[in-house]
Coordinates of C-alpha atoms in Angstrom, one line a residue:
M190 CA 6.0 -35.6 46.3
T191 CA 3.4 -35.7 44.5
S192 CA 1.9 -38.9 43.2
P193 CA 1.7 -39.5 39.6
Q194 CA -2.1 -39.8 38.3
P195 CA -4.1 -42.7 37.6
A196 CA -3.9 -43.4 34.2
E197 CA -8.2 -43.1 34.8
T198 CA -8.1 -40.1 35.7
R199 CA -5.6 -39.3 32.8
T200 CA -7.8 -40.3 30.5
Q201 CA -10.9 -38.9 32.2
G202 CA -9.4 -35.4 31.9
R203 CA -8.1 -36.0 27.6
S204 CA -11.7 -37.1 27.4
A205 CA -13.2 -34.0 28.9
Q206 CA -10.9 -31.7 26.3
T207 CA -12.8 -33.8 24.0
A208 CA -15.8 -33.7 24.5
T209 CA -15.8 -29.8 24.5
L210 CA -14.7 -29.9 21.0
A211 CA -17.5 -32.4 20.0
E212 CA -19.9 -30.1 22.3
I213 CA -18.6 -27.1 20.4
A214 CA -19.0 -28.9 16.9
R215 CA -22.6 -30.1 17.5
E216 CA -24.1 -26.5 18.6
A217 CA -22.1 -25.0 16.1
G218 CA -23.5 -27.7 13.3
V219 CA -20.3 -28.8 11.3
S220 CA -18.3 -30.8 11.7
A221 CA -15.3 -31.3 14.4
P222 CA -12.9 -30.8 11.2
T223 CA -13.6 -27.5 10.4
V224 CA -14.3 -26.8 14.2
S225 CA -10.4 -27.8 13.8
K226 CA -9.7 -25.3 11.0
V227 CA -10.9 -22.1 12.7
L228 CA -9.2 -23.1 15.5
N229 CA -6.0 -22.9 13.3
G230 CA -6.9 -19.8 11.6
R231 CA -7.9 -21.4 8.2
A232 CA -8.9 -19.6 5.6
D233 CA -10.9 -22.0 4.4
V234 CA -14.3 -21.1 6.2
A235 CA -17.5 -19.3 5.7
P236 CA -17.5 -16.1 7.9
A237 CA -20.8 -16.8 9.2
T238 CA -19.7 -20.0 10.6
R239 CA -16.0 -19.1 12.0
A240 CA -17.9 -16.5 13.7
R241 CA -20.5 -18.8 15.5
V242 CA -17.5 -21.6 16.2
E243 CA -15.7 -18.3 17.9
E244 CA -18.9 -17.7 19.8
L245 CA -19.1 -21.1 21.1
L246 CA -15.2 -21.0 21.9
R247 CA -15.6 -18.2 24.0
A248 CA -18.5 -19.4 26.0
H249 CA -17.3 -22.7 26.7
G250 CA -14.1 -21.2 27.8
Y251 CA -12.0 -23.5 25.1
R252 CA -8.0 -22.8 25.5
R253 CA -6.1 -25.1 23.8
R254 CA -3.3 -27.2 25.6
R255 CA 0.4 -25.8 25.4
A256 CA 1.7 -28.7 24.2
E257 CA -0.8 -29.9 21.5
A258 CA -0.4 -26.2 20.4
T259 CA 2.6 -26.2 17.3
R260 CA 4.1 -23.0 17.1
S261 CA 5.9 -21.4 14.2
P262 CA 9.7 -19.3 15.7
L263 CA 7.7 -16.8 15.3
V264 CA 6.8 -13.3 17.6
D265 CA 4.1 -10.9 16.3
L266 CA 4.9 -7.1 17.1
V267 CA 2.3 -4.7 16.4
F268 CA 2.5 -1.1 16.2
H269 CA 0.0 1.8 16.5
E270 CA 2.0 3.5 14.2
L271 CA 5.0 2.8 12.5
E272 CA 6.8 5.6 11.2
S273 CA 9.7 7.0 13.8
A274 CA 12.6 6.6 15.1
W275 CA 10.4 5.7 18.4
A276 CA 9.5 2.7 16.7
M277 CA 13.1 1.2 15.9
E278 CA 14.4 1.6 19.3
V279 CA 11.5 -0.8 20.3
I280 CA 12.2 -3.2 17.2
R281 CA 16.0 -3.8 17.8
G282 CA 14.9 -4.6 21.8
V283 CA 12.0 -7.2 20.4
E284 CA 14.7 -8.6 17.6
N285 CA 17.5 -8.8 20.7
V286 CA 15.2 -11.3 22.6
A287 CA 13.9 -12.6 19.6
R288 CA 17.3 -12.8 18.5
D289 CA 18.8 -14.8 21.4
A290 CA 15.4 -17.6 21.3
G291 CA 16.1 -18.6 17.9
L292 CA 12.8 -16.5 16.8
S293 CA 12.1 -14.0 14.2
V294 CA 9.6 -11.0 14.3
V295 CA 6.5 -10.3 12.1
L296 CA 5.7 -6.3 11.8
S297 CA 2.4 -5.0 11.4
E298 CA 0.3 -1.6 12.2
S299 CA -3.1 -0.8 13.2
A300 CA -3.1 2.6 11.0
G301 CA -3.5 4.7 14.2
R302 CA -6.4 2.5 16.2
L303 CA -5.9 1.1 19.2
T304 CA -6.9 -1.8 18.1
P305 CA -6.0 -3.9 15.1
G306 CA -8.3 -5.2 12.9
R307 CA -10.1 -8.9 12.7
T308 CA -8.3 -9.6 10.0
W309 CA -4.9 -9.4 12.1
A310 CA -6.4 -11.6 15.2
D311 CA -7.2 -14.7 11.8
Q312 CA -3.7 -13.8 10.6
V313 CA -2.6 -14.6 13.9
A314 CA -4.6 -17.6 14.4
A315 CA -3.0 -18.4 11.2
R316 CA 0.8 -18.3 12.5
R317 CA 0.0 -19.2 15.6
P318 CA 3.4 -17.5 17.3
H319 CA 5.3 -17.9 20.4
G320 CA 4.0 -14.5 21.1
V321 CA 1.8 -10.8 20.5
I322 CA 3.8 -7.8 21.2
L323 CA 1.3 -4.6 20.9
V324 CA 2.7 -1.2 21.0
L325 CA 0.4 1.8 21.7
S326 CA -2.3 -0.6 21.4
G327 CA -4.7 -3.1 22.8
L328 CA -7.2 -5.9 21.8
D329 CA -10.7 -5.8 22.6
E330 CA -12.3 -8.5 24.1
S331 CA -13.2 -11.3 20.8
Q332 CA -9.2 -10.9 19.5
R333 CA -8.3 -11.5 23.4
A334 CA -10.3 -14.4 23.7
L335 CA -9.1 -16.0 20.2
L336 CA -5.7 -15.7 20.6
T337 CA -6.1 -16.7 24.3
S338 CA -8.2 -20.1 23.0
R339 CA -5.3 -20.8 20.7
S340 CA -3.0 -20.4 23.8
I341 CA -1.2 -17.4 22.1
P342 CA 0.2 -15.4 25.1
F343 CA 0.4 -11.4 24.4
V344 CA 1.7 -8.7 26.3
V345 CA 1.1 -5.3 26.0
M346 CA 3.9 -2.2 25.7
D347 CA 3.2 1.5 26.7
P348 CA -0.6 0.9 26.8
A349 CA -2.8 3.6 25.2
G350 CA -5.2 3.4 27.9
D351 CA -5.6 0.9 31.4
P352 CA -5.2 -2.8 29.7
G353 CA -7.5 -4.4 32.1
A354 CA -6.1 -6.4 35.9
D355 CA -5.8 -9.4 33.6
V356 CA -3.4 -7.7 30.9
P357 CA 0.5 -8.1 31.4
S358 CA 1.9 -4.9 30.4
I359 CA 5.6 -2.8 30.1
G360 CA 5.5 0.7 30.4
A361 CA 7.7 3.8 31.7
T362 CA 7.2 6.0 34.7
N363 CA 5.4 8.7 32.5
W364 CA 4.2 11.0 35.3
Q365 CA 7.2 11.0 37.1
G366 CA 9.1 11.7 33.8
G367 CA 7.1 15.0 33.4
L368 CA 7.4 15.6 37.0
A369 CA 11.4 15.9 36.3
A370 CA 11.3 17.4 33.4
T371 CA 9.1 19.9 34.9
R372 CA 10.4 20.8 38.4
H373 CA 14.3 21.0 36.0
L374 CA 12.6 24.1 34.3
V375 CA 11.5 25.5 37.8
E376 CA 15.1 25.6 39.1
L377 CA 16.3 27.1 36.3
G378 CA 14.0 30.1 37.1
H379 CA 11.3 29.7 34.8
T380 CA 8.0 30.3 36.3
R381 CA 5.9 30.5 32.7
I382 CA 6.2 27.3 31.4
G383 CA 3.9 25.9 28.2
A384 CA 3.5 22.0 27.9
I385 CA 2.8 20.3 24.6
S386 CA 0.8 17.2 25.6
G387 CA 0.7 14.2 22.9
P388 CA -3.4 12.6 22.4
T389 CA -5.3 12.6 25.1
R390 CA -6.2 9.7 24.1
M391 CA -3.2 8.0 25.1
M392 CA -2.5 7.5 29.4
C393 CA 1.4 7.8 29.1
S394 CA 0.3 11.4 27.9
R395 CA -2.0 12.4 30.4
A396 CA 0.4 11.1 32.9
R397 CA 2.9 13.0 31.8
I398 CA 1.1 16.2 32.0
D399 CA -0.1 15.5 35.1
G400 CA 3.9 15.5 36.1
Y401 CA 4.4 19.0 34.5
R402 CA 1.4 20.2 36.6
A403 CA 2.1 18.4 40.1
A404 CA 5.8 20.3 39.6
L405 CA 4.3 23.6 38.8
E406 CA 2.0 23.1 41.7
T407 CA 4.7 22.1 44.3
A408 CA 7.1 24.5 43.7
G409 CA 3.7 27.0 44.5
L410 CA 3.3 28.5 40.4
P411 CA 0.4 28.8 39.0
V412 CA -1.1 26.2 36.1
D413 CA -2.1 27.6 33.2
P414 CA -4.8 25.7 31.6
E415 CA -4.3 28.6 27.7
L416 CA -0.6 27.8 28.6
I417 CA -0.8 23.5 27.6
L418 CA -2.1 22.6 24.2
T419 CA -2.5 19.5 22.2
G420 CA -0.7 17.2 20.1
D421 CA -0.4 13.9 18.4
F422 CA 3.1 12.7 19.5
H423 CA 4.9 13.8 15.0
H424 CA 7.0 17.0 14.3
E425 CA 4.1 18.7 12.7
A426 CA 2.0 18.5 16.4
G427 CA 5.3 20.8 17.7
Y428 CA 5.6 23.0 14.7
R429 CA 1.8 24.6 15.5
Q430 CA 1.3 24.4 19.0
G431 CA 4.9 25.4 19.4
L432 CA 3.9 28.6 16.8
E433 CA 0.8 29.4 19.0
L434 CA 2.1 29.1 22.4
L435 CA 5.2 31.0 21.4
R436 CA 3.2 33.8 19.4
R437 CA 1.4 34.7 22.6
P438 CA 2.7 38.6 24.1
D439 CA 3.1 36.4 26.9
R440 CA 4.8 33.6 25.4
P441 CA 6.1 31.0 28.0
T442 CA 9.6 31.2 28.4
A443 CA 10.3 27.4 28.9
V444 CA 8.0 24.7 27.1
F445 CA 8.2 21.1 27.5
A446 CA 7.6 19.2 24.5
G447 CA 6.0 15.7 25.2
N448 CA 8.1 13.8 22.9
D449 CA 10.8 14.4 21.2
L450 CA 9.5 14.9 18.0
Q451 CA 7.0 16.9 19.3
A452 CA 10.5 19.0 20.5
L453 CA 12.2 18.9 17.3
G454 CA 9.0 20.9 15.2
L455 CA 9.0 23.1 18.8
Y456 CA 12.4 24.1 17.8
E457 CA 11.8 25.0 14.2
A458 CA 8.8 27.2 15.2
A459 CA 11.3 28.9 17.3
R460 CA 13.5 30.0 14.4
E461 CA 11.0 30.8 12.3
L462 CA 10.2 33.6 14.7
G463 CA 13.8 33.8 15.7
L464 CA 13.8 32.7 19.1
R465 CA 17.0 31.7 20.3
I466 CA 17.6 27.8 22.5
P467 CA 18.2 28.0 25.4
Q468 CA 19.0 31.8 25.4
D469 CA 15.0 32.9 24.5
L470 CA 13.3 29.5 25.1
S471 CA 13.7 26.2 27.2
V472 CA 13.4 23.2 25.6
V473 CA 12.7 19.6 27.2
G474 CA 11.4 16.8 25.3
F475 CA 11.0 12.8 26.3
D476 CA 11.6 9.6 25.0
D477 CA 15.8 10.3 24.6
L478 CA 15.8 8.9 20.8
P479 CA 19.4 8.9 19.2
V480 CA 18.4 12.1 17.8
A481 CA 18.4 14.0 20.8
R482 CA 21.7 14.4 21.1
W483 CA 22.2 15.0 17.5
V484 CA 20.5 18.4 17.0
G485 CA 21.4 21.9 17.2
P486 CA 21.3 22.5 20.4
P487 CA 21.7 18.8 21.9
L488 CA 18.2 18.5 23.3
T489 CA 17.7 17.9 27.5
T490 CA 14.9 15.2 27.4
V491 CA 13.6 12.5 30.1
R492 CA 14.8 9.0 28.6
Q493 CA 12.4 6.9 28.3
P494 CA 14.2 2.8 28.3
L495 CA 12.2 1.7 25.2
T496 CA 15.0 -0.3 24.2
E497 CA 14.9 -2.1 27.3
M498 CA 11.1 -1.9 27.3
A499 CA 10.5 -4.1 24.7
E500 CA 13.0 -6.1 25.7
A501 CA 10.9 -6.6 29.0
A502 CA 7.7 -6.8 27.2
A503 CA 9.5 -10.0 25.0
R504 CA 11.2 -12.0 27.3
L505 CA 7.8 -11.6 29.4
V506 CA 5.6 -12.9 26.2
L507 CA 8.3 -15.3 26.3
E508 CA 7.8 -16.5 29.2
L509 CA 4.1 -16.4 29.3
G510 CA 4.3 -18.7 26.4
R511 CA 5.7 -21.8 28.5
D512 CA 4.2 -23.9 30.0
D513 CA 5.7 -23.0 33.7
G514 CA 5.0 -19.4 33.3
P515 CA 3.6 -17.0 35.2
A516 CA -0.3 -17.4 35.5
A517 CA -1.3 -14.1 37.2
A518 CA -1.0 -10.9 34.6
T519 CA 2.6 -8.4 35.5
R520 CA 2.0 -4.7 35.3
V521 CA 6.3 -3.6 34.7
E522 CA 7.2 -0.2 35.1
L523 CA 10.0 0.8 34.5
A524 CA 12.7 4.3 35.3
T525 CA 12.3 6.9 33.3
S526 CA 15.7 9.7 33.5
L527 CA 16.1 13.3 33.0
E528 CA 19.1 13.8 30.1
V529 CA 20.5 17.5 30.7
R530 CA 21.6 18.8 27.7
S531 CA 22.4 22.4 26.4
S532 CA 18.2 23.3 25.2
T533 CA 17.7 24.1 28.6
G534 CA 19.5 27.3 30.5
A535 CA 18.4 30.4 32.4
P536 CA 14.9 32.4 31.5
P537 CA 16.2 36.0 30.2
I538 CA 16.1 38.5 31.7
D539 CA 13.2 41.6 30.4

């Protein structure tokens, strides 16, 4: 059993923290209340002063003790883009956990950027939420330092790039999903299989296409780079790139669309060209959004457990915010699974 600290030692610990704040104020040439305003995200601090204080906070490695950090009953949820059924599944998962914890969810969007703007970081510091969940996004070094200094934990869900060894993240087995999707088509007898990937800057997109390549190579089939087109995970890209693939004289008999929205765009391109699914063209998506079961024919797709991933991210960020939360970063990948429906079948007989 550990003995309590002597009173003298506890007092010294508090003095060290106070001395750090006082030193920051002296070095910045401002008052201690001004440093406190910066820490609390107050707007009434000149930008140049705020930047000077933030730099000194980073230099000193200052981190507010959790016991001192008064939190609002909020969780911040930040999207790379907020405009699809994909986002709704994520919101549902975070809401499930937040509601049970008596918290509300604040939504924001980084407008397609891989990191939110500086204004967003200041607003989060002012809100002082229980935690931040970033979806297909991340933080730059200064934003991470700002949240860390305020003891605001953050988790990245489905990170666009490598989040770093010290950043907690939740993802899915994207490579395995791409492998399963393509292997399913190979097993049906397809030998000419196209692919419409998502943005190459996104790690999940690259992993799915790597799984597609691995399935073809394992089956002894050539990987034709002309059959791999790049999309952006939106319906329009599936339509546009689908037309390009399907207008080829040696068009593929099957396409792995990379996600469900691009698969729906591919459906539209096939209809426009008079091709039937699956008689003339087999299609596999990725995500298993609710719409995948409603379209005609119902879409074969790789189920990415989006709601469960969001729930895991929310539970992790709340756990990190507790005094006894884990200190080390956590990387979790949830399993994907192939959902076979009516959009895939044997290739047409020549």
